[in-house]
mmCIF file with all atom_site columns, C-alpha atoms and ligand atoms in Angstrom:
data_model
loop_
_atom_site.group_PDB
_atom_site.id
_atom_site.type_symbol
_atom_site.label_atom_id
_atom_site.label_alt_id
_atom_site.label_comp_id
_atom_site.label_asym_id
_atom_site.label_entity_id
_atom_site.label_seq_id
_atom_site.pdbx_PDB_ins_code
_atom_site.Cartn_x
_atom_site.Cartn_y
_atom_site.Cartn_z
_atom_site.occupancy
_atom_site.B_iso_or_equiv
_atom_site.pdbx_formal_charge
_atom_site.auth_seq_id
_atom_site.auth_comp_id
_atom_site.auth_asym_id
_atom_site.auth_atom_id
_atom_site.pdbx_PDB_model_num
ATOM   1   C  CA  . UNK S 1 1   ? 0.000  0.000   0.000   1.00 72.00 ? 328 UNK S CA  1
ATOM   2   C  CA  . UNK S 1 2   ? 1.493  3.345   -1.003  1.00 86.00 ? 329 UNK S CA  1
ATOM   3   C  CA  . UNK S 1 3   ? 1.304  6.086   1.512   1.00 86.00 ? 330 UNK S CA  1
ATOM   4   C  CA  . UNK S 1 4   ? 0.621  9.698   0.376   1.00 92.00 ? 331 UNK S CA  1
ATOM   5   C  CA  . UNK S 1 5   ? 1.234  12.410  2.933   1.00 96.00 ? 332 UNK S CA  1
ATOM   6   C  CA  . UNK S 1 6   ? -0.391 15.517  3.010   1.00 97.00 ? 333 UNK S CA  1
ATOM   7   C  CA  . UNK S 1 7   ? 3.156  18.000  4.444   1.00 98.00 ? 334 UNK S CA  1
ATOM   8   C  CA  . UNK S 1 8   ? 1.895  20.069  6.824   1.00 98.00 ? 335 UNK S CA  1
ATOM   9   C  CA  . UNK S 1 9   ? 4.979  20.890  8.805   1.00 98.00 ? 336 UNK S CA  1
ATOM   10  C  CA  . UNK S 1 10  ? 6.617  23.528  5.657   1.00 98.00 ? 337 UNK S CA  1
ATOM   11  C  CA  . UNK S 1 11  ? 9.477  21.468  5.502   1.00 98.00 ? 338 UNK S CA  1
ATOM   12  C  CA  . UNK S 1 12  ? 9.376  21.811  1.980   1.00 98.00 ? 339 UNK S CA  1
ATOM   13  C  CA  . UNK S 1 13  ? 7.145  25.042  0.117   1.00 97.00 ? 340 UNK S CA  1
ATOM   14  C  CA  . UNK S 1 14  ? 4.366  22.797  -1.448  1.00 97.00 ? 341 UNK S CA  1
ATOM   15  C  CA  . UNK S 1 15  ? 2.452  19.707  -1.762  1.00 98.00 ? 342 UNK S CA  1
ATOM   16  C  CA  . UNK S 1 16  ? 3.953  16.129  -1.813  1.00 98.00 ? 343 UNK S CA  1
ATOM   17  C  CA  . UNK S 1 17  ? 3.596  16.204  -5.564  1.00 98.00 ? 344 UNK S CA  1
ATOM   18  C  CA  . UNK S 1 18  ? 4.883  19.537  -6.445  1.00 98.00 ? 345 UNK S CA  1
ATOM   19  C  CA  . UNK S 1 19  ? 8.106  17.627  -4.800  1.00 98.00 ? 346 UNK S CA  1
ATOM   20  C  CA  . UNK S 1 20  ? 7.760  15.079  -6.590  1.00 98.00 ? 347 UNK S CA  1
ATOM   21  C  CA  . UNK S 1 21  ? 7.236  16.665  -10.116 1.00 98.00 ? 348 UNK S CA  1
ATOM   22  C  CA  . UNK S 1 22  ? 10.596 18.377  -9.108  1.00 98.00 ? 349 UNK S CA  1
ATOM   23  C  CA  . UNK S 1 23  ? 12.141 15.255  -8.186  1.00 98.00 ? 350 UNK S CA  1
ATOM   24  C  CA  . UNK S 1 24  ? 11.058 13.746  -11.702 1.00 98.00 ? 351 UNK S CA  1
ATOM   25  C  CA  . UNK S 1 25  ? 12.785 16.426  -13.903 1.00 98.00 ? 352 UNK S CA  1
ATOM   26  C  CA  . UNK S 1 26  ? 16.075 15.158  -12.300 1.00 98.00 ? 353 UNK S CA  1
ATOM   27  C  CA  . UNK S 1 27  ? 15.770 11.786  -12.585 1.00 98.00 ? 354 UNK S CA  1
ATOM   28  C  CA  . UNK S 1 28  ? 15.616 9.086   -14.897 1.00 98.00 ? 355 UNK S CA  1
ATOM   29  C  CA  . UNK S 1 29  ? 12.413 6.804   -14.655 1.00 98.00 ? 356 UNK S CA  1
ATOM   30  C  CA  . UNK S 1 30  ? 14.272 4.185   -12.831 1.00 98.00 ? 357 UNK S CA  1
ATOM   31  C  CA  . UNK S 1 31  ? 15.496 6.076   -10.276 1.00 98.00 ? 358 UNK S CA  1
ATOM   32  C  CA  . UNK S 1 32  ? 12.471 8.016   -9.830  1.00 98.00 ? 359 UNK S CA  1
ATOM   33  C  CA  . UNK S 1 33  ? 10.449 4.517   -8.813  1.00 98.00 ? 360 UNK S CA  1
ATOM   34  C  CA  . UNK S 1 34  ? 13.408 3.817   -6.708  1.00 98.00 ? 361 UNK S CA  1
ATOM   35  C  CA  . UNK S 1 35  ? 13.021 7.299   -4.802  1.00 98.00 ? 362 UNK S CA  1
ATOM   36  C  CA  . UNK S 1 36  ? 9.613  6.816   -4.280  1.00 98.00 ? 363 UNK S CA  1
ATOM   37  C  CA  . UNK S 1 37  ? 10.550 3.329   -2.952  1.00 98.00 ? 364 UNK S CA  1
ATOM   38  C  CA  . UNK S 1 38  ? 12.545 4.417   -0.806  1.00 98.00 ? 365 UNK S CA  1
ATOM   39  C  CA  . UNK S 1 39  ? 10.071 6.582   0.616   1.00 98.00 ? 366 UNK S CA  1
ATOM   40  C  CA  . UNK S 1 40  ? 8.113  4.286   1.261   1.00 98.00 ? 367 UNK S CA  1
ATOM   41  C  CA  . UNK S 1 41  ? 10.325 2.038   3.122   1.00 98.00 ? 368 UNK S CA  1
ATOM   42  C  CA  . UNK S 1 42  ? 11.701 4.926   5.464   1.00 98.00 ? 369 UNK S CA  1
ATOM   43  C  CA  . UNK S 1 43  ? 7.973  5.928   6.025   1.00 98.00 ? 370 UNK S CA  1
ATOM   44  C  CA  . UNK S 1 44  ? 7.653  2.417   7.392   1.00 98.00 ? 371 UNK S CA  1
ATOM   45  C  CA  . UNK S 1 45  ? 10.505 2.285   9.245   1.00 98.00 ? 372 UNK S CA  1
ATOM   46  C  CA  . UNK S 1 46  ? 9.401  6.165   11.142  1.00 98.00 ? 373 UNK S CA  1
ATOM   47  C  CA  . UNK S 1 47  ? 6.122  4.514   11.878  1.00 98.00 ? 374 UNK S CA  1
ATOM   48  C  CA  . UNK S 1 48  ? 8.173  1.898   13.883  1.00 98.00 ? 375 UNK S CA  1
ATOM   49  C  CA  . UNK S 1 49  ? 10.651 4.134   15.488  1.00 98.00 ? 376 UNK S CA  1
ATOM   50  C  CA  . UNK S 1 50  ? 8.169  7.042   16.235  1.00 98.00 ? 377 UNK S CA  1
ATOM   51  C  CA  . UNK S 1 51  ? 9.907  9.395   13.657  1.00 98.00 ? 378 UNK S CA  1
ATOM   52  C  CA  . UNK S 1 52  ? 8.362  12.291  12.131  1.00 98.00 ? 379 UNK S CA  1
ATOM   53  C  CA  . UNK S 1 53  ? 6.582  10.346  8.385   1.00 98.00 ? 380 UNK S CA  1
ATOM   54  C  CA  . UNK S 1 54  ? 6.887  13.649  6.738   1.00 98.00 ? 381 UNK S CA  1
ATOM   55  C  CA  . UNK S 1 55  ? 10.249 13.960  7.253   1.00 98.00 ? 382 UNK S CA  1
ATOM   56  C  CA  . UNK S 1 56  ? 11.024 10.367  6.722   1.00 98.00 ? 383 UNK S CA  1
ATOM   57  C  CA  . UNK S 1 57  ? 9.010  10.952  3.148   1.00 98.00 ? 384 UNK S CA  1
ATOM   58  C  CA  . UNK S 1 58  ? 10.624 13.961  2.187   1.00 98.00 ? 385 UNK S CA  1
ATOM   59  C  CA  . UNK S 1 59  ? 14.043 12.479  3.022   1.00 99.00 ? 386 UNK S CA  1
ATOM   60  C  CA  . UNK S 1 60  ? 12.749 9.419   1.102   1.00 98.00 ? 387 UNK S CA  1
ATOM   61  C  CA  . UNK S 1 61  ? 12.413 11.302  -1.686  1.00 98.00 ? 388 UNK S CA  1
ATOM   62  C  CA  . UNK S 1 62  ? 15.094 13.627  -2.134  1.00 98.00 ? 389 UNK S CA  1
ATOM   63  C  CA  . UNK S 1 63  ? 17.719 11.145  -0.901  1.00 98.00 ? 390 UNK S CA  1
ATOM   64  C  CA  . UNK S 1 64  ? 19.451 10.874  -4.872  1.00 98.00 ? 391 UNK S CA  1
ATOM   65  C  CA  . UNK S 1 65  ? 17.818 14.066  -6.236  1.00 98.00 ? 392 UNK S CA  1
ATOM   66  C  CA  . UNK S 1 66  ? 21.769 14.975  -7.021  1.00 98.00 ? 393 UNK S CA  1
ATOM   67  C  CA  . UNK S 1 67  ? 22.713 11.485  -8.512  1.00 98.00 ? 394 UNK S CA  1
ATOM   68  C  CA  . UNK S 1 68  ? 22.381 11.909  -12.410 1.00 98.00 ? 395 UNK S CA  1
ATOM   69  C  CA  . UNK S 1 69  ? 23.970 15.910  -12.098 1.00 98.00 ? 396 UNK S CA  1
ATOM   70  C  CA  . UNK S 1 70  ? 27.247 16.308  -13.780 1.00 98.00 ? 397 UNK S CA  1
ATOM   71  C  CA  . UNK S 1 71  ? 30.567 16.108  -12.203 1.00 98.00 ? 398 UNK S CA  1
ATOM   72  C  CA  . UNK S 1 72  ? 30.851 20.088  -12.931 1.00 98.00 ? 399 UNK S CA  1
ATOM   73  C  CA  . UNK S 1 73  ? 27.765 20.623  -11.288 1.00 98.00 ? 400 UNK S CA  1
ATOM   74  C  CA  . UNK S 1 74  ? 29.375 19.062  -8.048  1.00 98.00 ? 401 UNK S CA  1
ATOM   75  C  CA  . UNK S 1 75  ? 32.653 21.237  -7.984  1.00 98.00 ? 402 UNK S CA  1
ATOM   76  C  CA  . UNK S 1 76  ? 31.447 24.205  -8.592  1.00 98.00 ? 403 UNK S CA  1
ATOM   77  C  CA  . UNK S 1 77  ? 28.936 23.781  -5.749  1.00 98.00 ? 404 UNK S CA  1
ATOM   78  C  CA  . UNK S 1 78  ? 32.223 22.565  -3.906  1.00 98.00 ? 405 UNK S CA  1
ATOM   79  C  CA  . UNK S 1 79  ? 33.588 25.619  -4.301  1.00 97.00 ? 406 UNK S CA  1
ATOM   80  C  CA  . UNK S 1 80  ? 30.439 27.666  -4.240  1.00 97.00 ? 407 UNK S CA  1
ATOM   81  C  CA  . UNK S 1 81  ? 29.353 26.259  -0.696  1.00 97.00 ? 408 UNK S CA  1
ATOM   82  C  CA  . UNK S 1 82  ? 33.290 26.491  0.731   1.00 97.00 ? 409 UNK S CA  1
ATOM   83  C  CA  . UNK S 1 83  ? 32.878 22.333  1.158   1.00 97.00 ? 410 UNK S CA  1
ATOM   84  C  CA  . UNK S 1 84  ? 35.677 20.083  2.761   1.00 94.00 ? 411 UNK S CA  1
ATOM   85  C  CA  . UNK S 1 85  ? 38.112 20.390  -0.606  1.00 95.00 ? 412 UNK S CA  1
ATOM   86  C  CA  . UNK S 1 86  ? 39.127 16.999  0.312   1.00 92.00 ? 413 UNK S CA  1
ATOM   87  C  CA  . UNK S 1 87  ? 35.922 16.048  -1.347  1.00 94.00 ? 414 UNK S CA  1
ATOM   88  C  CA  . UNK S 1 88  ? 37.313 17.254  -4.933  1.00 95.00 ? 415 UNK S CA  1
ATOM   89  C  CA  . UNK S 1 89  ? 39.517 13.639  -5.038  1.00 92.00 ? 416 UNK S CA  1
ATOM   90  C  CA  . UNK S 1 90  ? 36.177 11.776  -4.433  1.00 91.00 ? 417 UNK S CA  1
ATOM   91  C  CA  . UNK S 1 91  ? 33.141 11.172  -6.996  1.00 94.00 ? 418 UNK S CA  1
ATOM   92  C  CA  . UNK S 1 92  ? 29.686 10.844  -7.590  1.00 97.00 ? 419 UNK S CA  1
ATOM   93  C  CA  . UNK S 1 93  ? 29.182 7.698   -5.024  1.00 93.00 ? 420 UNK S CA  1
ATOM   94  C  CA  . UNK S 1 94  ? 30.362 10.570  -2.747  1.00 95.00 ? 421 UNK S CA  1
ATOM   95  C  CA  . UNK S 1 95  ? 28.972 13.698  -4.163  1.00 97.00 ? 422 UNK S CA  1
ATOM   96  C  CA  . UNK S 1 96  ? 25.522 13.093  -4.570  1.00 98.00 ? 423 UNK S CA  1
ATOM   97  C  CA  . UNK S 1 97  ? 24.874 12.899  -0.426  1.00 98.00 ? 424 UNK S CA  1
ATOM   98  C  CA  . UNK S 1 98  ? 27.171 15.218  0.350   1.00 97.00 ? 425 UNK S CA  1
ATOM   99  C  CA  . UNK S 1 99  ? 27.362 17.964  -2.250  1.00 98.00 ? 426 UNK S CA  1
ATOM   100 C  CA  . UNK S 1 100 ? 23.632 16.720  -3.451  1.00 98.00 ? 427 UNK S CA  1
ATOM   101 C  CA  . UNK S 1 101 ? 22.490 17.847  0.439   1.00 98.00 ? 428 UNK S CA  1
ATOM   102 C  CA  . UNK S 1 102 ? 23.362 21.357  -0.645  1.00 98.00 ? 429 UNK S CA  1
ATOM   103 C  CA  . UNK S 1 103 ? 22.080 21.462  -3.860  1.00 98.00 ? 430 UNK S CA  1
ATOM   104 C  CA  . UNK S 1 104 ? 18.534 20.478  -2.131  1.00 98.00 ? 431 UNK S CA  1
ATOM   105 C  CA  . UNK S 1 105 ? 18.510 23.017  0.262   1.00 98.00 ? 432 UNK S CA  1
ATOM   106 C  CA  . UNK S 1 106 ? 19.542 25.989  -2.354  1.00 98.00 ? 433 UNK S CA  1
ATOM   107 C  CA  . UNK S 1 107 ? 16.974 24.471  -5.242  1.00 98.00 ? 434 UNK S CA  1
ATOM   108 C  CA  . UNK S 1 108 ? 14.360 23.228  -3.697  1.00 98.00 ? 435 UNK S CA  1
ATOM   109 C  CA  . UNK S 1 109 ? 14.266 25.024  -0.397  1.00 98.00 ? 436 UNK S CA  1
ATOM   110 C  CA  . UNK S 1 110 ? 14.823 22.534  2.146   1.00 98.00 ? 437 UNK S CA  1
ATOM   111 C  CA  . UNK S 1 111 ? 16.760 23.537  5.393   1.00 98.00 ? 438 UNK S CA  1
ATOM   112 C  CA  . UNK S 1 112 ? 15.371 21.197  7.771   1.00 98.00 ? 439 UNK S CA  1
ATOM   113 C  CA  . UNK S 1 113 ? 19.249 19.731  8.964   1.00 98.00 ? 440 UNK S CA  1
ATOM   114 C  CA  . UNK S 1 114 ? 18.088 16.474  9.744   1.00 98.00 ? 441 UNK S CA  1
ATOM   115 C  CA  . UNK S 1 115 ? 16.652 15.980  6.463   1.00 99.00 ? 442 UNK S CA  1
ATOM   116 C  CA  . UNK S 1 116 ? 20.197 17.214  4.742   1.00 98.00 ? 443 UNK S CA  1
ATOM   117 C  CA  . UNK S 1 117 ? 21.925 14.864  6.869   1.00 98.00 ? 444 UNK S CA  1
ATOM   118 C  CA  . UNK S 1 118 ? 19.877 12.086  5.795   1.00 98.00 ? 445 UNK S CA  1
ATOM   119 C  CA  . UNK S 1 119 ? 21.008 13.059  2.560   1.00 98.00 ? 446 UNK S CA  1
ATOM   120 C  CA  . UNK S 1 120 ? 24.609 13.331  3.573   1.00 98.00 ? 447 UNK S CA  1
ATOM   121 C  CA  . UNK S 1 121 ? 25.551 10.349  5.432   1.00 98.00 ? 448 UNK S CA  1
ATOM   122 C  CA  . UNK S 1 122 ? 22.983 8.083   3.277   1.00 98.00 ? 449 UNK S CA  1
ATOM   123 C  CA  . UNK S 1 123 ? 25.873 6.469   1.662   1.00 95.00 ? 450 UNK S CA  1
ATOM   124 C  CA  . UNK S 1 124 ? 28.885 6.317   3.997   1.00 95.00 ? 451 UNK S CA  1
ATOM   125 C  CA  . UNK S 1 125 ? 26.939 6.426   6.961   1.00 98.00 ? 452 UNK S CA  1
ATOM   126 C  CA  . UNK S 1 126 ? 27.884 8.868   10.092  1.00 98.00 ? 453 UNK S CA  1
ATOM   127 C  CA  . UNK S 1 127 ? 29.675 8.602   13.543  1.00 98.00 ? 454 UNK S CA  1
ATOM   128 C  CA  . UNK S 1 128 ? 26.484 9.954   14.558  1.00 98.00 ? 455 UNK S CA  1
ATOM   129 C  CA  . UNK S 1 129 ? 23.451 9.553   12.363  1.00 98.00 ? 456 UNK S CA  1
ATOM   130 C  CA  . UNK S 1 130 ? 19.786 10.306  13.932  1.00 98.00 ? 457 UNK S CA  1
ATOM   131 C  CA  . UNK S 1 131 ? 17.146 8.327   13.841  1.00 98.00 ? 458 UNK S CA  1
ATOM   132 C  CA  . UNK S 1 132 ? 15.948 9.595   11.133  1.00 99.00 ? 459 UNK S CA  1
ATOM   133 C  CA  . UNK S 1 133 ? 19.462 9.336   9.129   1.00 99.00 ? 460 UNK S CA  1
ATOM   134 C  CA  . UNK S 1 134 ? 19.351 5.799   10.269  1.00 98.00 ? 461 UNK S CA  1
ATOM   135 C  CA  . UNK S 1 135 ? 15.920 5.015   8.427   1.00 99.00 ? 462 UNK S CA  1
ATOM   136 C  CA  . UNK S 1 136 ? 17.234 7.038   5.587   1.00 99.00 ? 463 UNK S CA  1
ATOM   137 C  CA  . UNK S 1 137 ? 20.593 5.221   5.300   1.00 98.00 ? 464 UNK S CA  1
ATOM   138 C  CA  . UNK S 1 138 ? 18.489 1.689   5.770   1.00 98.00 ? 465 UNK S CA  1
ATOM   139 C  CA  . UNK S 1 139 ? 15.612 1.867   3.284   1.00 98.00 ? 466 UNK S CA  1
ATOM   140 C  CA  . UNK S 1 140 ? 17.965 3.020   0.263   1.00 98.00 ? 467 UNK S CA  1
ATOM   141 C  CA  . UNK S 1 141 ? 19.540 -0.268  1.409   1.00 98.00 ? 468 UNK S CA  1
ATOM   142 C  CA  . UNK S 1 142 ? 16.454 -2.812  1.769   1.00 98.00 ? 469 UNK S CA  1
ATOM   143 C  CA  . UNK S 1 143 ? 13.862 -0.822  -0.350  1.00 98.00 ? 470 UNK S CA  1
ATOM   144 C  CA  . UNK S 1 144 ? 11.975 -4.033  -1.870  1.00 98.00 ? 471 UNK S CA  1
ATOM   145 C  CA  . UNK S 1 145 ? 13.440 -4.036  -5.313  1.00 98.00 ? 472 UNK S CA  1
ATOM   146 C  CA  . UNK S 1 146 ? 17.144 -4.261  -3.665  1.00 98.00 ? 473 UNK S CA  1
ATOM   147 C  CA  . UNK S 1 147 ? 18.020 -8.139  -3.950  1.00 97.00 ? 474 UNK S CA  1
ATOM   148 C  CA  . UNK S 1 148 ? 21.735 -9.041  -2.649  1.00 94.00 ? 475 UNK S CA  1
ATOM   149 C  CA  . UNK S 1 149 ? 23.087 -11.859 0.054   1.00 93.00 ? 476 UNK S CA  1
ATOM   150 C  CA  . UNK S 1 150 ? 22.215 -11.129 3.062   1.00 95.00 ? 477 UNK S CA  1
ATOM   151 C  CA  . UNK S 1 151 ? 18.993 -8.191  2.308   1.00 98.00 ? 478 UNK S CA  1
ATOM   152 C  CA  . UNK S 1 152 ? 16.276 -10.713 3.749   1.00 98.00 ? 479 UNK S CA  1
ATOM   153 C  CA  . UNK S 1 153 ? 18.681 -10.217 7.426   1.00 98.00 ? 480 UNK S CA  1
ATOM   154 C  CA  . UNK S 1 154 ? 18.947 -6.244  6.830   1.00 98.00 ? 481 UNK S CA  1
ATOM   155 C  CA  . UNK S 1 155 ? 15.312 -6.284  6.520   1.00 98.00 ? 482 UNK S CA  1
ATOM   156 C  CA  . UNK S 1 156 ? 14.180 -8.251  9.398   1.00 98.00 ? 483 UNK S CA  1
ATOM   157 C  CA  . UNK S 1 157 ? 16.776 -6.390  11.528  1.00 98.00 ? 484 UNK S CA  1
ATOM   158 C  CA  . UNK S 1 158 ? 15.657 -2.706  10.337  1.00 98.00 ? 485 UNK S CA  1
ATOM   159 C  CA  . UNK S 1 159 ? 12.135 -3.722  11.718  1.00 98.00 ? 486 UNK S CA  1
ATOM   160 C  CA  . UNK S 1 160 ? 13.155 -5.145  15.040  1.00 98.00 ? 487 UNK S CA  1
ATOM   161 C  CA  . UNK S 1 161 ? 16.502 -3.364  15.891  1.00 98.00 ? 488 UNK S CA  1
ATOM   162 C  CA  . UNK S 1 162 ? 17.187 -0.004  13.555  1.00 98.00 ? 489 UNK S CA  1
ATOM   163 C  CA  . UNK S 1 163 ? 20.506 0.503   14.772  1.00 98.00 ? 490 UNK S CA  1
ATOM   164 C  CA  . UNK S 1 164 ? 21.542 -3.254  14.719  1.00 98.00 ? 491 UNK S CA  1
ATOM   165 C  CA  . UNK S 1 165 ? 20.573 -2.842  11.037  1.00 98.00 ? 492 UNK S CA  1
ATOM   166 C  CA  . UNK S 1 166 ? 23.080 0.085   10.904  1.00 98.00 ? 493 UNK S CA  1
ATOM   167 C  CA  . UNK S 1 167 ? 25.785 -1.947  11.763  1.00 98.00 ? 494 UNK S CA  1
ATOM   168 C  CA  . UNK S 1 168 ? 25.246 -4.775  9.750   1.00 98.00 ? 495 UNK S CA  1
ATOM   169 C  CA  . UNK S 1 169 ? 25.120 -2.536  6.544   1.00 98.00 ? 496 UNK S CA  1
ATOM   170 C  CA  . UNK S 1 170 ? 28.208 -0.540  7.850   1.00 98.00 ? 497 UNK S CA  1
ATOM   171 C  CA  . UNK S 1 171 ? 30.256 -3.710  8.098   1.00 97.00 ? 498 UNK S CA  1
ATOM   172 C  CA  . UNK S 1 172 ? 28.783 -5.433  4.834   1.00 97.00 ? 499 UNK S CA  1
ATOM   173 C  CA  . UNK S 1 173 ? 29.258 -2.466  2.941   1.00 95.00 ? 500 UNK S CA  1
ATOM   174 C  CA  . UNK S 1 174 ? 33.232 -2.394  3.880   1.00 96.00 ? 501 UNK S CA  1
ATOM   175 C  CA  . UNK S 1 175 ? 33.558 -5.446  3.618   1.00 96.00 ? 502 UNK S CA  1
ATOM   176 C  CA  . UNK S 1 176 ? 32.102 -5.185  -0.281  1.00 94.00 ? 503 UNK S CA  1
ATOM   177 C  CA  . UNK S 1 177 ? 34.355 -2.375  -0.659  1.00 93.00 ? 504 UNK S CA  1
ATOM   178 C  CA  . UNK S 1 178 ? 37.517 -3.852  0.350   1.00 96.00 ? 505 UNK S CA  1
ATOM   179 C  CA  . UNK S 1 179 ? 36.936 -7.246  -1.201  1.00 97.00 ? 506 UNK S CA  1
ATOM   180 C  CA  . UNK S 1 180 ? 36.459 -5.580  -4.756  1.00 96.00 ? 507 UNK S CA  1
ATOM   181 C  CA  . UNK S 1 181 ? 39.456 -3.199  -4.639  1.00 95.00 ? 508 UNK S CA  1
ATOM   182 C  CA  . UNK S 1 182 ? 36.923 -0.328  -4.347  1.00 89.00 ? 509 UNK S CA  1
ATOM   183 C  CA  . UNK S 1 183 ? 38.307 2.759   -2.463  1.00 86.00 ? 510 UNK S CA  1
ATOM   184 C  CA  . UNK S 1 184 ? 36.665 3.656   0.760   1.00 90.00 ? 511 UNK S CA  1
ATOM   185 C  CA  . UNK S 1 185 ? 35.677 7.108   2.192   1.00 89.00 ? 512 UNK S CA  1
ATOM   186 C  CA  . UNK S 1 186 ? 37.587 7.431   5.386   1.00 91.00 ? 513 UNK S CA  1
ATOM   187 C  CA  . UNK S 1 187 ? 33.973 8.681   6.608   1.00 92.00 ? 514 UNK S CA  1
ATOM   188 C  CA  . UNK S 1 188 ? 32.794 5.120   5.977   1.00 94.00 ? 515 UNK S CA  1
ATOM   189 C  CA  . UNK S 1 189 ? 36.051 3.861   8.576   1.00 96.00 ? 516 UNK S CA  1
ATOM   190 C  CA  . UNK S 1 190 ? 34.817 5.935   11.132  1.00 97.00 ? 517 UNK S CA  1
ATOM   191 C  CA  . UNK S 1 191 ? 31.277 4.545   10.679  1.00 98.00 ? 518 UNK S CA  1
ATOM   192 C  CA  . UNK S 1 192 ? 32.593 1.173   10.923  1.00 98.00 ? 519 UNK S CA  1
ATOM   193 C  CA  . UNK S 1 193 ? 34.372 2.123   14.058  1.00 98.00 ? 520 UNK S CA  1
ATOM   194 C  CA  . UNK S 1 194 ? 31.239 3.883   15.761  1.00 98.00 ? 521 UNK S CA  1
ATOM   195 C  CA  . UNK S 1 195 ? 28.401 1.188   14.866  1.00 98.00 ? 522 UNK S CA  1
ATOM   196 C  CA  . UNK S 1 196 ? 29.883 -2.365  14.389  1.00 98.00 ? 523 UNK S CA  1
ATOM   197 C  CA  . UNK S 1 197 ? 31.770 -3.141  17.632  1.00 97.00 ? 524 UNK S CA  1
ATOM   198 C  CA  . UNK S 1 198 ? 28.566 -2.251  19.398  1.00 96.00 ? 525 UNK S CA  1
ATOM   199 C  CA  . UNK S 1 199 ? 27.145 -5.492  17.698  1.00 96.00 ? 526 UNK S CA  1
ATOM   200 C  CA  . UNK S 1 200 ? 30.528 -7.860  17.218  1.00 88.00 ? 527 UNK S CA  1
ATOM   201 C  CA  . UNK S 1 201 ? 28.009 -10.961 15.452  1.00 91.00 ? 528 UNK S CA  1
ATOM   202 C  CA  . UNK S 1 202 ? 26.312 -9.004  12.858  1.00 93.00 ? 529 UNK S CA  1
HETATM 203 FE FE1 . FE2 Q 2 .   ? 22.233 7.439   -3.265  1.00 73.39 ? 767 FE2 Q FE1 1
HETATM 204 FE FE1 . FE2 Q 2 .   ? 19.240 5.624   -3.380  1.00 73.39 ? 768 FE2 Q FE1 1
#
């Protein structure tokens, strides 16, 4: 069943399908059903954890609205937004929750900082990530099209234990990373370090 909010908190200046009409011009089809996936997903996950759903489906939704910008578009806002210049040796993976969490606020007028957060660490994860960065940084990993060894565990954890969850995707994740020669954000190290020794068996 899909859930469709009515926002009533002005998080963002319009309706849940202005947003989304927004959200469409950026994205390609595919990603556009994942978004709204996501959504989903995260709103199920706040009705569990007693998070705010409009936050949880704006979050949802915005989460990749960077992902398919050019790699100019991300250095000038770099630059533009006086970002960590350390960032400049990374790439999209990177960009598009980092640098995309400012392009959100200045285009489509979202300030709320625990949204943008959710946007920021929703790929490498945070030393400290809210609960509502936790549900954000879980559903883009379990949303129900996602299929990989191990989702069916993510899943049942993110309903029973959110932060659990968190550590099992911050240890799978590296351990993905470093078996395939990928680099890894040193943000993702310190994630590791903060969430999985809490939960050694995960
Ligand atoms: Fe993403
Ligand atoms: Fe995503």
């Amino acid at each position: 069943m899909v859930t469709e909010l009515t926002y009533t908190q002005h998080l963002f200046a319009g309706t849940r399908d202005e947003l989304l009409a927004k959200i469409n011009k950026q994205l390609k089809p595919k990603r556009f059903k994942h978004v709204q996936r996501v959504e989903q997903t995260a709103i199920k996950l706040a009705k569990i954890n007693g998070v705010n759903l409009e936050k949880a489906s704006i979050a949802g939704l915005v989460h990749d609205y960077a992902k398919q910008r050019p790699d100019e578009d991300f250095i000038a806002a770099i630059k533009q937004y006086q970002l960590d210049p350390i960032l400049l040796d990374y790439g999209n993976a990177i960009w598009h929750g980092v640098v995309g969490a400012e392009l959100i606020k200045h285009e489509l007028g979202i300030y709320d900082e625990d949204i943008l957060n959710a946007v920021r660490h929703h790929t490498t994860g945070a030393v400290y990530m809210s609960p509502l960065e936790q549900i954000v940084y879980m559903a883009d990993y379990i949303e129900p099209e996602r299929d990989f060894p191990g989702v069916d565990v993510a899943r049942q954890l993110a309903e029973t234990d959110l932060a659990k969850s968190v550590a099992f995707q911050a240890k799978h994740t590296l351990q993905y990373l470093v078996d395939n020669g990928k680099p890894v954000y040193p943000k993702s190290i310190d994630t590791y370090n903060a969430w999985v020794p809490r939960y050694p068996n995960v």
